[in-house]
Coordinates of C-alpha atoms in Angstrom, one line a residue:
Chain L
X1 CA -45.0 -63.3 8.8
X2 CA -44.0 -63.6 12.5
X3 CA -41.6 -66.3 11.6
X4 CA -40.0 -64.1 8.9
X5 CA -39.9 -61.2 11.5
X6 CA -38.1 -63.3 14.2
X7 CA -35.7 -64.9 11.7
X8 CA -34.7 -61.4 10.4
X9 CA -34.5 -59.9 13.9
X10 CA -32.1 -62.7 14.9
X11 CA -30.0 -62.2 11.8
X12 CA -29.8 -58.5 12.5
X13 CA -29.2 -59.0 16.3
X14 CA -26.2 -61.2 15.3
X15 CA -24.6 -58.1 13.6
X16 CA -26.0 -55.3 15.9
X17 CA -25.4 -55.7 19.7
X18 CA -27.8 -52.8 20.4
X19 CA -30.8 -54.9 19.5
X20 CA -33.0 -56.0 22.4
X21 CA -36.3 -57.9 22.4
X22 CA -38.9 -57.5 25.2
X23 CA -42.2 -59.2 25.4
X24 CA -45.3 -59.0 27.6
X25 CA -45.4 -62.7 28.4
X26 CA -46.5 -63.7 24.9
X27 CA -44.6 -65.2 21.9
X28 CA -44.6 -68.9 22.7
X29 CA -42.9 -70.9 20.0
X30 CA -41.7 -67.7 18.3
X31 CA -39.5 -65.7 20.5
X32 CA -37.4 -68.7 21.9
X33 CA -35.3 -68.3 18.8
X34 CA -34.1 -64.9 20.0
X35 CA -34.2 -65.7 23.7
X36 CA -32.0 -68.7 23.3
X37 CA -29.4 -67.0 21.2
X38 CA -29.3 -63.7 22.9
X39 CA -30.4 -64.2 26.6
X40 CA -28.7 -61.0 27.7
X41 CA -30.7 -58.9 25.3
X42 CA -34.0 -60.6 25.8
X43 CA -36.6 -59.8 28.4
X44 CA -40.0 -61.1 29.4
X45 CA -41.4 -58.3 31.4
X46 CA -44.6 -60.1 32.4
X47 CA -48.2 -59.3 31.8
X48 CA -47.4 -55.6 32.2
X49 CA -47.5 -53.6 29.0
X50 CA -47.1 -50.2 30.6
X51 CA -44.0 -51.3 32.3
X52 CA -42.8 -53.1 29.1
X53 CA -43.0 -49.9 27.2
X54 CA -41.5 -47.7 30.0
X55 CA -38.6 -50.2 30.4
X56 CA -38.1 -50.3 26.7
X57 CA -37.9 -46.4 26.7
X58 CA -35.3 -46.6 29.5
X59 CA -33.3 -49.2 27.5
X60 CA -33.5 -47.0 24.5
X61 CA -32.3 -44.0 26.5
X62 CA -29.3 -46.2 27.3
X63 CA -28.6 -46.6 23.6
X64 CA -30.4 -49.8 22.8
X65 CA -32.7 -50.6 19.8
X66 CA -35.6 -52.2 21.6
X67 CA -38.4 -54.3 20.1
X68 CA -41.5 -54.7 22.3
X69 CA -43.6 -57.6 21.3
X70 CA -47.1 -58.8 22.1
X71 CA -50.3 -59.8 20.3
X72 CA -53.2 -57.8 18.8
X73 CA -54.0 -54.6 20.8
X74 CA -51.9 -55.5 23.8
X75 CA -48.6 -53.8 23.0
X76 CA -50.3 -50.5 22.1
X77 CA -53.6 -49.8 23.9
X78 CA -53.0 -50.3 27.6
X79 CA -49.7 -48.6 27.3
X80 CA -50.7 -45.9 24.8
X81 CA -49.6 -43.1 27.0
X82 CA -46.2 -44.7 27.5
X83 CA -45.9 -44.9 23.7
X84 CA -46.9 -41.3 23.3
X85 CA -45.0 -39.7 26.1
X86 CA -42.1 -42.0 26.8
X87 CA -41.3 -43.3 23.3
X88 CA -42.6 -40.9 20.7
X89 CA -42.2 -37.6 22.5
X90 CA -38.6 -38.5 23.2
X91 CA -38.2 -39.9 19.7
X92 CA -36.7 -43.1 21.1
X93 CA -35.5 -46.1 19.3
X94 CA -38.4 -48.4 20.3
X95 CA -40.1 -50.6 17.7
X96 CA -43.5 -51.9 18.8
X97 CA -44.5 -55.1 17.3
X98 CA -48.0 -56.5 17.3
X99 CA -48.7 -59.9 16.0
X100 CA -52.1 -60.7 14.8
X101 CA -53.1 -57.4 13.3
X102 CA -56.7 -57.1 12.0
X103 CA -58.9 -60.2 12.5
X104 CA -56.1 -62.8 12.7
X105 CA -57.4 -63.8 16.1
X106 CA -60.9 -63.9 14.6
X107 CA -62.6 -66.4 16.9
X108 CA -61.0 -65.1 20.0
X109 CA -63.5 -62.2 20.1
X110 CA -63.5 -58.4 19.8
X111 CA -60.8 -58.0 22.6
X112 CA -58.4 -59.6 20.2
X113 CA -59.4 -57.8 17.2
X114 CA -56.7 -55.2 16.3
X115 CA -58.8 -53.0 14.1
X116 CA -58.3 -49.5 15.3
X117 CA -54.5 -49.8 15.8
X118 CA -53.3 -48.0 12.8
X119 CA -55.7 -45.0 13.3
X120 CA -54.4 -44.6 16.8
X121 CA -50.7 -45.2 16.0
X122 CA -50.7 -42.9 12.9
X123 CA -51.8 -40.0 15.0
X124 CA -48.6 -40.2 17.1
X125 CA -45.6 -38.0 16.6
X126 CA -42.3 -39.4 15.1
X127 CA -43.8 -42.9 14.8
X128 CA -43.4 -44.9 11.6
X129 CA -46.5 -47.1 11.0
X130 CA -45.8 -50.2 8.9
X131 CA -48.0 -53.2 8.0
X132 CA -46.2 -55.8 5.7
X133 CA -48.3 -57.8 3.3
X134 CA -46.2 -61.0 3.2
X135 CA -43.0 -62.5 4.7
X136 CA -40.9 -60.8 2.1
X137 CA -42.1 -57.4 3.2
X138 CA -41.9 -58.4 6.8
X139 CA -38.2 -59.2 6.5
X140 CA -37.4 -56.1 4.6
X141 CA -39.3 -53.8 6.9
X142 CA -37.7 -55.3 10.0
X143 CA -34.4 -54.3 8.5
X144 CA -35.6 -50.9 7.5
X145 CA -36.9 -50.2 11.0
X146 CA -33.6 -51.2 12.6
X147 CA -31.8 -48.9 10.3
X148 CA -34.3 -46.0 10.9
X149 CA -33.5 -44.3 14.2
X150 CA -36.6 -43.5 16.1
X151 CA -40.0 -45.2 17.0
X152 CA -42.0 -47.5 14.9
X153 CA -45.1 -49.6 15.0
X154 CA -44.9 -52.9 13.0
X155 CA -48.3 -54.6 12.5
X156 CA -47.7 -58.3 11.6
X157 CA -50.1 -61.0 10.5
X158 CA -50.0 -64.2 12.4
X159 CA -48.4 -67.2 10.7
X160 CA -48.5 -69.0 7.5
X161 CA -49.1 -66.1 5.1
X162 CA -48.0 -67.0 1.6
X163 CA -45.2 -65.2 -0.1
X164 CA -46.7 -62.9 -2.6
X165 CA -43.7 -60.9 -3.9
X166 CA -41.1 -62.1 -6.5
X167 CA -37.6 -62.5 -5.4
X168 CA -35.7 -59.3 -5.5
X169 CA -38.7 -57.0 -5.1
X170 CA -37.6 -53.6 -3.9
X171 CA -39.1 -52.6 -0.5
X172 CA -38.1 -49.0 0.3
X173 CA -38.9 -46.8 3.4
X174 CA -42.1 -44.9 2.9
X175 CA -42.7 -46.3 -0.6
X176 CA -45.5 -48.1 -2.3
X177 CA -44.7 -51.3 -4.2
X178 CA -46.3 -51.7 -7.5
X179 CA -47.3 -55.4 -7.7
X180 CA -49.1 -55.2 -11.1
X181 CA -49.8 -52.3 -13.4
X182 CA -53.0 -51.4 -15.1
X183 CA -54.9 -48.3 -16.2
X184 CA -58.6 -48.8 -15.3
X185 CA -58.3 -48.3 -11.6
X186 CA -55.9 -48.6 -8.8
X187 CA -56.3 -50.8 -5.7
X188 CA -54.2 -49.8 -2.8
X189 CA -53.7 -52.5 -0.2
X190 CA -52.1 -52.4 3.2
X191 CA -51.0 -55.4 5.3
X192 CA -52.3 -58.9 4.9
X193 CA -55.1 -58.0 2.4
X194 CA -52.7 -58.1 -0.5
X195 CA -53.3 -61.9 -1.3
X196 CA -57.0 -61.3 -1.6
X197 CA -56.5 -58.2 -3.6
X198 CA -54.2 -60.0 -6.1
X199 CA -56.8 -62.7 -6.6
X200 CA -59.4 -60.0 -7.1
X201 CA -57.1 -58.5 -9.6
X202 CA -57.0 -61.7 -11.6
X203 CA -60.8 -61.9 -11.7
X204 CA -61.0 -58.3 -12.8
X205 CA -58.6 -58.8 -15.6
X206 CA -60.6 -61.8 -16.8
X207 CA -63.5 -59.4 -17.0
X208 CA -61.6 -56.9 -19.0
X209 CA -60.8 -54.5 -16.2
X210 CA -57.1 -53.9 -15.7
X211 CA -56.2 -52.7 -12.2
X212 CA -53.0 -51.2 -10.9
X213 CA -52.3 -52.9 -7.6
X214 CA -50.1 -51.1 -5.0
X215 CA -49.0 -52.6 -1.8
X216 CA -48.7 -49.9 0.8
X217 CA -46.7 -51.3 3.6
X218 CA -46.2 -47.8 5.2
X219 CA -49.2 -45.9 6.5
X220 CA -46.8 -43.2 7.9
X221 CA -45.0 -41.9 6.0
X222 CA -47.6 -42.4 3.3
X223 CA -46.4 -42.6 -0.3
X224 CA -48.6 -39.7 -1.4
X225 CA -46.8 -39.4 -4.6
X226 CA -47.8 -42.8 -5.8
X227 CA -51.3 -42.2 -4.6
X228 CA -51.6 -39.0 -6.7
X229 CA -50.0 -40.6 -9.7
X230 CA -52.4 -43.5 -9.5
X231 CA -55.3 -41.0 -9.2
X232 CA -54.3 -39.0 -12.3
X233 CA -53.3 -42.0 -14.4
X234 CA -56.2 -44.3 -13.5
X235 CA -58.9 -42.0 -12.2
X236 CA -60.3 -44.6 -9.9
X237 CA -58.9 -45.4 -6.3
X238 CA -60.1 -48.3 -4.1
X239 CA -58.3 -48.8 -0.8
X240 CA -58.5 -52.2 0.9
X241 CA -57.5 -52.7 4.6
X242 CA -58.3 -55.0 7.4
X243 CA -59.0 -52.1 9.7
X244 CA -61.7 -49.7 10.6
X245 CA -61.9 -46.0 10.2
X246 CA -58.8 -43.8 10.4
X247 CA -56.5 -46.1 8.5
X248 CA -55.3 -46.2 4.8
X249 CA -58.7 -45.2 3.4
X250 CA -58.7 -42.0 5.6
X251 CA -55.1 -41.2 4.8
X252 CA -55.6 -41.7 1.1
X253 CA -58.8 -39.6 1.2
X254 CA -57.0 -36.7 2.8
X255 CA -54.3 -36.8 0.1
X256 CA -56.8 -36.9 -2.7
X257 CA -59.0 -34.1 -1.2
X258 CA -56.1 -31.9 -0.4
X259 CA -54.6 -32.2 -3.9
X260 CA -57.7 -31.2 -5.8
X261 CA -57.4 -34.0 -8.2
X262 CA -60.7 -35.4 -9.5
X263 CA -61.0 -39.1 -8.9
X264 CA -63.5 -41.7 -8.0
X265 CA -62.6 -43.1 -4.6
X266 CA -63.9 -45.7 -2.1
X267 CA -62.4 -47.2 1.0
X268 CA -63.1 -50.8 1.6
X269 CA -62.7 -51.4 5.3
X270 CA -64.3 -52.7 8.4
X271 CA -67.4 -51.1 10.0
X272 CA -67.2 -49.4 13.3
X273 CA -69.4 -52.0 15.1
X274 CA -67.5 -54.5 17.2
X275 CA -67.7 -58.1 15.8
X276 CA -69.4 -60.2 18.4
X277 CA -69.5 -63.5 16.6
X278 CA -66.8 -66.1 16.3
X279 CA -65.4 -66.9 12.9
X280 CA -62.1 -67.4 11.0
X281 CA -60.2 -64.5 9.8
X282 CA -61.4 -65.3 6.3
X283 CA -65.1 -65.5 7.3
X284 CA -65.0 -62.4 9.4
X285 CA -63.3 -60.4 6.5
X286 CA -65.7 -61.7 3.9
X287 CA -68.7 -60.8 6.0
X288 CA -67.6 -57.1 5.5
X289 CA -66.8 -57.3 1.8
X290 CA -63.1 -58.0 2.4
X291 CA -63.1 -61.0 0.1
X292 CA -62.1 -61.6 -3.5
X293 CA -65.8 -61.3 -4.6
X294 CA -66.3 -58.2 -2.4
X295 CA -63.3 -56.4 -3.9
X296 CA -64.3 -57.4 -7.5
X297 CA -67.8 -56.2 -7.1
X298 CA -66.8 -52.9 -5.4
X299 CA -64.2 -52.3 -8.1
X300 CA -66.6 -53.0 -10.9
X301 CA -69.4 -50.7 -9.5
X302 CA -66.8 -48.0 -8.9
X303 CA -65.6 -48.3 -12.4
X304 CA -69.1 -48.4 -13.8
X305 CA -70.1 -45.3 -11.9
X306 CA -67.1 -43.3 -13.3
X307 CA -67.8 -44.4 -16.9
X308 CA -71.6 -43.4 -16.5
X309 CA -70.5 -40.1 -15.1
X310 CA -68.1 -39.5 -17.9
X311 CA -70.5 -40.6 -20.7
X312 CA -71.9 -37.9 -23.0
X313 CA -75.4 -36.9 -22.1
X314 CA -78.2 -38.5 -24.1
X315 CA -81.8 -37.6 -24.6
X316 CA -81.7 -34.5 -22.5
X317 CA -79.2 -32.1 -24.2
X318 CA -80.4 -29.1 -22.1
X319 CA -79.6 -30.7 -18.8
X320 CA -76.3 -30.0 -17.2
X321 CA -75.3 -33.5 -16.3
X322 CA -72.5 -32.3 -14.0
Chain I
X1 CA -19.7 -33.2 46.7
X2 CA -21.1 -31.2 49.6
X3 CA -21.5 -32.9 52.9
X4 CA -22.2 -30.2 55.4
X5 CA -25.9 -30.3 56.3
X6 CA -26.4 -26.7 57.2
X7 CA -24.8 -25.6 53.9
X8 CA -27.0 -28.0 52.0
X9 CA -30.1 -26.7 53.9
X10 CA -29.2 -23.1 52.9
X11 CA -29.0 -24.3 49.3
X12 CA -32.5 -25.9 49.6
X13 CA -33.9 -22.5 50.8
X14 CA -32.4 -20.8 47.9
X15 CA -34.0 -23.3 45.5
X16 CA -37.4 -22.9 47.3
X17 CA -37.0 -19.1 46.9
X18 CA -36.4 -19.5 43.2
X19 CA -39.4 -21.7 42.9
X20 CA -41.6 -19.1 44.8
X21 CA -40.4 -16.4 42.4
X22 CA -40.8 -18.4 39.3
X23 CA -44.3 -19.5 40.1
X24 CA -45.3 -16.0 41.0
X25 CA -43.8 -14.5 37.9
X26 CA -45.5 -16.9 35.5
X27 CA -48.7 -17.2 37.5
X28 CA -48.1 -21.0 37.6
X29 CA -48.9 -23.5 40.3
X30 CA -47.6 -26.7 42.1
X31 CA -45.6 -24.7 44.6
X32 CA -46.5 -27.0 47.5
X33 CA -45.0 -30.0 45.6
X34 CA -41.9 -28.1 44.8
X35 CA -41.2 -27.1 48.4
X36 CA -41.8 -30.5 49.8
X37 CA -39.0 -32.1 47.8
X38 CA -36.5 -29.2 47.9
X39 CA -34.3 -30.9 50.5
X40 CA -34.3 -34.2 48.7
X41 CA -33.3 -32.7 45.5
X42 CA -30.6 -30.6 47.1
X43 CA -29.1 -33.6 48.7
X44 CA -29.2 -35.5 45.4
X45 CA -27.7 -32.8 43.2
X46 CA -25.1 -31.5 45.7
X47 CA -24.2 -34.7 47.5
X48 CA -25.4 -37.9 46.0
X49 CA -25.6 -37.9 42.2
X50 CA -22.5 -38.3 40.1
X51 CA -23.2 -35.7 37.4
X52 CA -21.1 -33.2 35.6
X53 CA -22.8 -30.0 34.5
X54 CA -20.0 -29.4 32.0
X55 CA -20.8 -32.7 30.3
X56 CA -24.4 -33.4 30.8
X57 CA -24.3 -36.4 28.4
X58 CA -21.4 -38.1 30.2
X59 CA -21.9 -41.8 29.7
X60 CA -21.3 -42.9 33.2
X61 CA -23.3 -40.2 35.0
X62 CA -26.1 -41.2 37.4
X63 CA -29.5 -40.8 35.7
X64 CA -32.1 -38.8 37.7
X65 CA -35.8 -38.9 36.7
X66 CA -38.3 -36.6 38.3
X67 CA -41.6 -38.6 38.0
X68 CA -43.6 -35.9 39.7
X69 CA -43.1 -33.6 36.6
X70 CA -45.2 -30.8 38.1
X71 CA -42.3 -30.1 40.4
X72 CA -40.5 -28.7 37.3
X73 CA -39.8 -25.3 38.8
X74 CA -37.7 -26.7 41.6
X75 CA -35.8 -29.1 39.3
X76 CA -35.0 -26.3 36.9
X77 CA -33.8 -24.1 39.9
X78 CA -31.6 -27.0 41.0
X79 CA -30.2 -27.6 37.6
X80 CA -29.5 -23.9 37.0
X81 CA -27.8 -23.4 40.4
X82 CA -25.8 -26.6 39.8
X83 CA -24.5 -25.1 36.7
X84 CA -26.3 -26.9 33.9
X85 CA -27.7 -23.6 32.5
X86 CA -27.8 -20.0 33.4
X87 CA -29.7 -19.0 36.6
X88 CA -31.0 -16.0 34.7
X89 CA -33.0 -18.3 32.4
X90 CA -35.2 -19.3 35.4
X91 CA -37.0 -16.0 34.8
X92 CA -38.3 -17.5 31.6
X93 CA -40.1 -20.3 33.4
X94 CA -43.5 -20.9 31.8
X95 CA -43.1 -17.8 29.7
X96 CA -44.1 -17.8 26.1
X97 CA -41.4 -19.4 23.9
X98 CA -39.4 -20.7 26.9
X99 CA -38.0 -24.2 27.0
X100 CA -38.7 -24.3 30.7
X101 CA -42.3 -25.5 30.6
X102 CA -44.6 -26.1 33.6
X103 CA -43.8 -29.9 33.5
X104 CA -40.4 -31.3 33.1
X105 CA -39.3 -31.2 29.5
X106 CA -36.2 -32.9 28.0
X107 CA -33.9 -30.7 26.0
X108 CA -33.2 -28.6 29.0
X109 CA -29.6 -29.3 30.0
X110 CA -29.5 -31.8 32.8
X111 CA -33.0 -33.1 32.2
X112 CA -32.9 -36.8 31.4
X113 CA -36.6 -37.3 30.5
X114 CA -39.8 -35.4 30.2
X115 CA -42.6 -36.0 32.7
X116 CA -45.9 -34.7 33.6
X117 CA -48.3 -37.6 33.4
X118 CA -47.8 -39.5 36.5
X119 CA -46.5 -43.1 36.9
X120 CA -44.1 -43.0 34.0
X121 CA -40.6 -42.5 35.3
X122 CA -40.1 -45.6 37.4
X123 CA -40.5 -48.0 34.5
X124 CA -38.1 -45.9 32.5
X125 CA -35.7 -45.8 35.5
X126 CA -35.9 -49.6 35.5
X127 CA -34.9 -49.8 31.9
X128 CA -32.0 -47.6 32.4
X129 CA -30.9 -49.6 35.5
X130 CA -31.3 -52.9 33.7
X131 CA -29.1 -51.8 30.8
X132 CA -26.4 -50.8 33.2
X133 CA -26.8 -54.0 35.2
X134 CA -26.6 -56.3 32.2
X135 CA -23.5 -54.5 30.9
X136 CA -21.9 -54.1 34.3
X137 CA -21.8 -50.2 34.0
X138 CA -21.5 -48.4 37.3
X139 CA -24.0 -45.6 36.9
X140 CA -27.2 -45.5 39.0
X141 CA -30.8 -44.8 38.2
X142 CA -32.6 -42.5 40.6
X143 CA -36.3 -41.8 40.5
X144 CA -38.2 -39.3 42.6
X145 CA -42.0 -39.8 42.8
X146 CA -44.9 -38.3 44.7
X147 CA -47.2 -40.3 47.0
X148 CA -50.3 -39.6 44.9
X149 CA -48.8 -41.1 41.8
X150 CA -48.4 -44.4 43.6
X151 CA -52.1 -44.8 42.8
X152 CA -50.9 -45.5 39.2
X153 CA -50.8 -49.2 38.3
X154 CA -47.8 -48.7 36.1
X155 CA -45.7 -48.0 39.2
X156 CA -46.7 -51.3 40.8
X157 CA -45.8 -53.1 37.6
X158 CA -42.3 -51.5 37.9
X159 CA -42.2 -52.2 41.6
X160 CA -42.7 -55.9 40.9
X161 CA -40.2 -55.8 38.1
X162 CA -37.2 -54.2 39.8
X163 CA -36.5 -56.8 42.4
X164 CA -37.1 -59.6 39.9
X165 CA -34.1 -58.3 38.0
X166 CA -32.1 -57.5 41.1
X167 CA -31.8 -53.8 40.2
X168 CA -29.7 -52.7 43.2
X169 CA -28.5 -49.8 41.0
X170 CA -32.0 -48.3 41.2
X171 CA -33.2 -45.9 43.9
X172 CA -36.7 -44.7 44.3
X173 CA -37.4 -41.8 46.5
X174 CA -41.0 -41.2 47.6
X175 CA -41.9 -37.7 48.5
X176 CA -44.5 -38.7 51.1
X177 CA -46.2 -35.4 52.0
X178 CA -49.5 -37.2 52.4
X179 CA -51.4 -34.7 50.2
X180 CA -52.4 -35.6 46.7
X181 CA -54.1 -33.4 44.1
X182 CA -57.7 -33.5 45.4
X183 CA -57.4 -34.6 49.1
X184 CA -55.3 -36.3 51.7
X185 CA -53.7 -39.6 50.7
X186 CA -55.5 -41.2 53.6
X187 CA -58.9 -40.1 52.4
X188 CA -58.3 -40.7 48.7
X189 CA -56.4 -43.9 48.5
X190 CA -54.5 -44.8 51.6
X191 CA -50.9 -46.0 50.9
X192 CA -50.1 -47.1 54.4
X193 CA -48.4 -49.2 55.5
X194 CA -46.2 -48.1 52.6
X195 CA -42.9 -49.3 53.9
X196 CA -44.4 -52.8 54.4
X197 CA -45.8 -52.8 50.9
X198 CA -42.3 -52.2 49.5
X199 CA -40.9 -54.9 51.8
X200 CA -43.5 -57.3 50.7
X201 CA -42.4 -56.5 47.0
X202 CA -38.8 -57.3 48.0
X203 CA -37.3 -53.8 48.1
X204 CA -34.8 -52.6 50.6
X205 CA -36.6 -49.9 52.5
X206 CA -35.5 -46.9 54.5
X207 CA -37.8 -44.2 56.0
X208 CA -36.4 -40.8 56.7
X209 CA -37.4 -37.3 57.6
X210 CA -37.3 -35.8 54.2
X211 CA -36.3 -32.4 55.6
X212 CA -33.5 -33.6 57.8
X213 CA -30.5 -33.0 55.7
X214 CA -28.1 -35.1 57.8
X215 CA -30.5 -38.1 57.5
X216 CA -30.7 -37.6 53.8
X217 CA -27.0 -37.5 53.3
X218 CA -26.4 -40.4 55.5
X219 CA -29.1 -42.5 53.9
X220 CA -28.1 -41.7 50.3
X221 CA -24.4 -42.5 51.2
X222 CA -25.0 -46.2 51.8
X223 CA -26.7 -47.2 48.5
X224 CA -27.6 -49.9 47.7
X225 CA -29.1 -50.7 51.1
X226 CA -28.9 -54.4 50.2
X227 CA -27.0 -56.1 47.4
X228 CA -29.4 -57.6 44.8
X229 CA -32.4 -55.5 45.8
X230 CA -33.6 -52.1 44.6
X231 CA -33.6 -49.4 47.2
X232 CA -36.5 -47.1 48.2
X233 CA -36.3 -44.2 50.5
X234 CA -39.7 -43.1 51.9
X235 CA -39.1 -39.5 52.8
X236 CA -41.7 -38.2 55.2
X237 CA -42.2 -34.6 54.1
X238 CA -44.5 -31.6 54.5
X239 CA -46.2 -30.2 51.4
X240 CA -45.2 -26.5 51.1
X241 CA -42.3 -27.0 53.6
X242 CA -40.4 -23.8 54.5
X243 CA -43.2 -21.3 54.1
X244 CA -45.6 -21.4 57.1
X245 CA -48.7 -20.4 55.3
X246 CA -48.2 -22.9 52.5
X247 CA -47.4 -25.9 54.8
X248 CA -49.7 -28.9 54.8
X249 CA -52.2 -27.1 52.6
X250 CA -53.8 -28.6 49.6
X251 CA -54.6 -25.2 48.1
X252 CA -50.9 -24.5 47.4
X253 CA -51.0 -27.3 44.8
X254 CA -52.8 -24.7 42.7
X255 CA -52.4 -21.2 44.0
X256 CA -50.1 -18.5 42.7
X257 CA -48.6 -16.4 45.4
X258 CA -49.3 -12.7 45.4
X259 CA -46.4 -10.2 45.5
X260 CA -47.0 -9.8 49.2
X261 CA -47.0 -13.5 49.8
X262 CA -43.7 -13.8 47.9
X263 CA -42.1 -11.2 50.2
X264 CA -43.4 -13.0 53.2
X265 CA -42.2 -16.4 51.8
X266 CA -38.7 -15.1 51.0
X267 CA -38.4 -13.6 54.5
X268 CA -39.3 -16.9 56.0
X269 CA -36.9 -18.7 53.8
X270 CA -34.2 -16.2 54.8
X271 CA -33.5 -15.2 51.3
X272 CA -33.4 -11.5 50.2
X273 CA -36.3 -10.6 47.9

């Protein structure tokens, strides 16, 4: 995903001289592609994220479209106040890029687990929060963010994610992408979980359950319309994210609760407890149910609950089953 | 451009008087901080900065960033008197619905950037200076910060950064009144030797009496102090300067003057009530 991002950014920078890239001393073997081609618009600020973000705000004030780049939590947490006050408050053209969202740096330990980032970022004013699922989404969203004036947060995976979308898939600002349609439940996926969700979808179909699968690359603005349509058409909503509380599950719950629509709903996400053991991204995800099996089991029990709830009462006609 | 020191000093007194009235009217605070930087701001806006009140967004204007955003009353007074907006609007300072909030807020004509949380403007000023430097544009980036906010690590990140990129179009002015929000700088987190610290970080340093208008005019007229290096002026100032009972007193970071104190202050400033 990061390769797709940097390739796309270079292609855009070729056309648009306002595009700058700054980093906090990270990006080895990735950012050289930009630095070599556009040295006058590249800047390694050093291990100094507050200054990186402030400098980016200054460059944006001078008319630039500035990408800040670092890994996991580094480009957002130390410099959160710079993002809030300098960038978002002033609605500046700064795009914050974090590589290794979620548990991509699994074995590096909790300092490197970006699992609260979307909750924090989605609370900020004017900020677009995007988490692409695959290289196709990453390329398209990089372009969308350049076209969209104002601040954005782009949460990327690391490297080597497979292409999941067919050629010509339509990626639109603030819109969900329907990856497969079905009527038994809807699985909403954000970021790099989509591959696992698609595999779970195949398993479910083999068992006679037909899920609608929506990739939700934008947390803000959220495609509430697609969420509500899914709720009314399928009656069961499962959200899947490599993130803790305050992310897609929370946002979707708010949309559903505010609308008054009756639906079964479950957010599949990470627990609040910091992970203190080493493990690959796959292992750490699976330990919290973010695996093909975990998604399948959760989906089945959610569908079973709803069918039991909707079944006509038997043996106790006097009881109000509702 | 105004060069006569006594005229500039009179102007500074007028700005101080505005701040006293504004803070009194709105029952606000931070008067000591406003008074301490009045001479610096006057010199900048009437002598040093290339700005055009009729065209606040002029591409090649010098950019000024007030990092100590709590000094908003004095900045607004300077901008109004300089012609960026009506002096009458100063009466609305901190009043309900007013755009003149208690900390510097962008959207007010002449204000480049909002501030309030400390340690933000120098990195931003560096970014603006870097953009000009790389594109060979002739505008300058000027940041005024307090001494207390030099406790913030973000400032030292930027202080490392500016000489690395040879930002000689950047000027930092430190309003060194030696009182921070909850004690003297020496007692809380001593900055001395401050000039040596900047020298060690490869800045070109000048120390001035921040209330001596001739020194300010002379110092700001020879920017940059060294080619290829950012400039810093450490302006030794007195918190509350110009009103005897507010001078060098921590309490006037917080207190609102009474009507009687306003009269006394205006008399001392030589400005009619």
